[in-house]
Short mmCIF file of C-alpha atoms in Angstrom, two decimals:
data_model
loop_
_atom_site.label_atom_id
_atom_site.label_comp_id
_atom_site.label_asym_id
_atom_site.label_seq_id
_atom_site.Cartn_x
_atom_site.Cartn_y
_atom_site.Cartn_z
CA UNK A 124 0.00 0.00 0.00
CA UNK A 125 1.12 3.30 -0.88
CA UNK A 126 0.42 6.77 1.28
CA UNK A 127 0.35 9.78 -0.99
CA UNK A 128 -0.25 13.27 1.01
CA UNK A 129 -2.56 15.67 -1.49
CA UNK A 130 -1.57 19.41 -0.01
CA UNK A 131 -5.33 21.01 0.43
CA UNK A 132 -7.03 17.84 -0.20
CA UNK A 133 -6.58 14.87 1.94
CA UNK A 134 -4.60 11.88 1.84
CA UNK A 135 -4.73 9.15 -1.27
CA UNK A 136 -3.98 5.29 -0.13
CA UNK A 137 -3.23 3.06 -3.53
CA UNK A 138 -2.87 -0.45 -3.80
CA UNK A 139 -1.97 -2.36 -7.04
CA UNK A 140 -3.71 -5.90 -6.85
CA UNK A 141 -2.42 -9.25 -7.80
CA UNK A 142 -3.70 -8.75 -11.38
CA UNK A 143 -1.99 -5.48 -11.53
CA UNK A 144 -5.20 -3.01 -11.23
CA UNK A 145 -4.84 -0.34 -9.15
CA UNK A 146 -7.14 1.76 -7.22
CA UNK A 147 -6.88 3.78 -3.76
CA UNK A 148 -9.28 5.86 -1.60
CA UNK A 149 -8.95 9.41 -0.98
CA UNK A 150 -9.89 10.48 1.94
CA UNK A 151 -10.72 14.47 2.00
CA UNK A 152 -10.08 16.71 5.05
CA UNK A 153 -13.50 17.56 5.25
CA UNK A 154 -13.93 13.75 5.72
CA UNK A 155 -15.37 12.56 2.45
CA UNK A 156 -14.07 9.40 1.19
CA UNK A 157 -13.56 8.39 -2.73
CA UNK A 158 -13.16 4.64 -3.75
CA UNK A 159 -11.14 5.30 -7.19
CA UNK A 160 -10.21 2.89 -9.96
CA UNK A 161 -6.94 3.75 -12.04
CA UNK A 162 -6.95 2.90 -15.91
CA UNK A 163 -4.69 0.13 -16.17
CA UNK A 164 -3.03 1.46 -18.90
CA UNK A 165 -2.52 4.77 -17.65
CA UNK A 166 -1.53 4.67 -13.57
CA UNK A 167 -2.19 8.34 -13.70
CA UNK A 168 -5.84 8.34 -14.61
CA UNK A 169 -8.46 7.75 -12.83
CA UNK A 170 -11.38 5.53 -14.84
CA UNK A 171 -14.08 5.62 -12.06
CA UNK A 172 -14.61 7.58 -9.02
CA UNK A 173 -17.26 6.13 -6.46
CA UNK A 174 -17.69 8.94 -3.21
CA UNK A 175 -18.79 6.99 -0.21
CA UNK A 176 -20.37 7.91 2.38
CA UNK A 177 -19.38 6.82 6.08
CA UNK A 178 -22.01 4.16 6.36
CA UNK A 179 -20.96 3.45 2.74
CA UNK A 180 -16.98 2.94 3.45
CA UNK A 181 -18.04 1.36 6.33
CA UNK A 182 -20.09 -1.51 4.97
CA UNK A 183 -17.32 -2.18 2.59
CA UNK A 184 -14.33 -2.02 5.56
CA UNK A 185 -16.89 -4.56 7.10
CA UNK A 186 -17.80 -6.75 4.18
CA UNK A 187 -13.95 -6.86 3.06
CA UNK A 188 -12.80 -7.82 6.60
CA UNK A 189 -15.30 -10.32 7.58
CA UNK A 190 -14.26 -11.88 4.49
CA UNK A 191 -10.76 -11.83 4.83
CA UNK A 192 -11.10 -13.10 8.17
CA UNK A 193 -13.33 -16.26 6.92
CA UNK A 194 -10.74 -16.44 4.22
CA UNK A 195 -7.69 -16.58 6.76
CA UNK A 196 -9.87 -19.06 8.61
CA UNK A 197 -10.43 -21.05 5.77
CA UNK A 198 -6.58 -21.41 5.26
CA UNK A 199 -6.24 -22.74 8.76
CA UNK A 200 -8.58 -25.19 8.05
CA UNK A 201 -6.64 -26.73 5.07
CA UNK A 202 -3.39 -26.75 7.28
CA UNK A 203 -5.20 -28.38 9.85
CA UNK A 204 -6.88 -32.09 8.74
CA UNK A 205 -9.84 -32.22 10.24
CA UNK A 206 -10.56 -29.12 10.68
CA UNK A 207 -13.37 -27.00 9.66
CA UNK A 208 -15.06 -23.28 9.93
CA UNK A 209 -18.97 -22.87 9.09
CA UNK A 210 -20.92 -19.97 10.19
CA UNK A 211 -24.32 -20.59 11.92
CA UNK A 212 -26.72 -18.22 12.43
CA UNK A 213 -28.51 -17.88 15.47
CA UNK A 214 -32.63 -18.15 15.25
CA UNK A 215 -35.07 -15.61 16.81
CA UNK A 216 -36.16 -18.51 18.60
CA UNK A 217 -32.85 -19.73 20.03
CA UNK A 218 -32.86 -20.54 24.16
CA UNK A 219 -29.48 -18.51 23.66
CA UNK A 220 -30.90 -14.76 22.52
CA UNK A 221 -29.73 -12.67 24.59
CA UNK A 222 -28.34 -14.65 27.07
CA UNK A 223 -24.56 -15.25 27.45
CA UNK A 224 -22.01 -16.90 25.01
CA UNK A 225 -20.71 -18.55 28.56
CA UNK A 226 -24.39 -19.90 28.74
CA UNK A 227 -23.74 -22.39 25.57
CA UNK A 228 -20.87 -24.60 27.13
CA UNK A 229 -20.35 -24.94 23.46
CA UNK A 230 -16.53 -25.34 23.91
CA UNK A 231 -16.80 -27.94 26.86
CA UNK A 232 -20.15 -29.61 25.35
CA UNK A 233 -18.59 -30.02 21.88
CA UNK A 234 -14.71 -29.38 21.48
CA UNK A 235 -15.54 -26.44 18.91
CA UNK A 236 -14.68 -22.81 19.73
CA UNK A 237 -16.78 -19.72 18.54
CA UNK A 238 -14.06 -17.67 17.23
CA UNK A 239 -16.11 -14.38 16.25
CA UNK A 240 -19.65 -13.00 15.65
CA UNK A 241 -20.89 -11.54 12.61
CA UNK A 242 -23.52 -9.26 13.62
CA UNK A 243 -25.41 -7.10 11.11
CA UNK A 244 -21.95 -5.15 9.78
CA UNK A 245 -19.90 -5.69 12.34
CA UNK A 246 -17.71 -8.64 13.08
CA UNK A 247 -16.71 -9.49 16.41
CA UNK A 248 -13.40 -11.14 16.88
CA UNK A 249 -12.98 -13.39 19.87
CA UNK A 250 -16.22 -12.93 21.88
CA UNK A 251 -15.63 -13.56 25.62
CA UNK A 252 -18.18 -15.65 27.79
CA UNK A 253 -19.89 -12.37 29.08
CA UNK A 254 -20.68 -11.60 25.13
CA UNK A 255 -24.82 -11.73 25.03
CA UNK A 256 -26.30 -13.00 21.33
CA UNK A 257 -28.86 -11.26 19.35
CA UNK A 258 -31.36 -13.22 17.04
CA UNK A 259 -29.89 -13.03 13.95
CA UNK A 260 -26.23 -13.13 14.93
CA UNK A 261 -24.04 -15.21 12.47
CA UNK A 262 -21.16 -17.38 14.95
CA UNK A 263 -18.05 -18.08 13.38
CA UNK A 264 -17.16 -21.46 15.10
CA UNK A 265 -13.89 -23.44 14.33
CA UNK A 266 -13.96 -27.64 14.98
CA UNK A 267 -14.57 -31.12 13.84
CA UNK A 268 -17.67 -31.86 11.99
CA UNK A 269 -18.92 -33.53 15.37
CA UNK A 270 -18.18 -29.97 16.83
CA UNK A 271 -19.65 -27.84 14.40
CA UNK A 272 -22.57 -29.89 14.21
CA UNK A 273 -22.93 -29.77 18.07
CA UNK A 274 -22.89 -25.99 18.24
CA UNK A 275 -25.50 -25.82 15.63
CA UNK A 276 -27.85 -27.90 17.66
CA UNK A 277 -26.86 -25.92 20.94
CA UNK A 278 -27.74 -23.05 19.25
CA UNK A 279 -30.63 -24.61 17.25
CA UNK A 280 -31.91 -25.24 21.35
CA UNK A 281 -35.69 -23.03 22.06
CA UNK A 282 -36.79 -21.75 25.03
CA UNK A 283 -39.29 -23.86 26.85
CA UNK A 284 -40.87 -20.56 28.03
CA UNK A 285 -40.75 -18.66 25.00
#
């Protein structure tokens, strides 16, 4: 990545991809952000110009590191025989809304470890047992099949009052 200050403007970060595109964000001093795409055969012109706004550049921060976190989990799991990453939501009608991640067991009761939570935009890396689910919540959980399947049933678990 490459950090290019633009006096009166802002600051421009590029980054030339694998493929050999390149494209940056500028972001203005006034805050404004601009997702640009370089012509690829001309590094000094800019082909497309996309202004985000925060929610915008947020979303895509969000979207391009929950999936470069399931990617980097995926690797471990092909270093690792055996081992395996799903994501499992979590049902409105799950005993487990809002109660406590330390309320599953889901580690002792099945040998598979919730590694992070994927919650609307916003991914949450190493939840500890206080952390309290919301229907809807996505877990990230790392295991055997036996595991994986376990959490889902834990999770899959209704309340008997609701």
């Amino acid at each position: 990545m490459e950090q290019t200050a633009l006096p009166g403007i802002g600051v421009r970060h590029d980054v030339v991809t694998a493929s050999g595109r390149r494209l940056g964000v500028v972001t203005h001093r006034n805050g404004r952000r601009d997702l640009v795409l370089y012509d690829p055969d001309d590094p000094d012109s800019c082909t497309a110009d996309v202004p985000l706004t925060d929610d915008e550049a947020e979303a895509l921060a969000d979207i391009l590191g929950a999936s470069l976190m399931l990617g980097q989990l995926s690797g471990l799991r092909q270093q690792a025989a055996g081992l395996l990453t799903e994501q499992i939501a979590i049902p409105a009608g799950s005993r487990y809304v809002g109660r406590r991640l330390g309320d599953t067991q889901a580690r002792t009761r099945t040998s598979a470890s919730i590694v992070a939570v994927l919650r609307e935009r916003e991914v949450i890396a190493s939840p500890d047992p206080t952390f309290r689910f919301e229907a809807g919540d996505v877990v990230v959980v790392v295991g055997t099949r036996q595991g994986l399947d376990g959490v889902t049933a834990i999770l899959a678990e209704t309340d008997p009052d609701g």
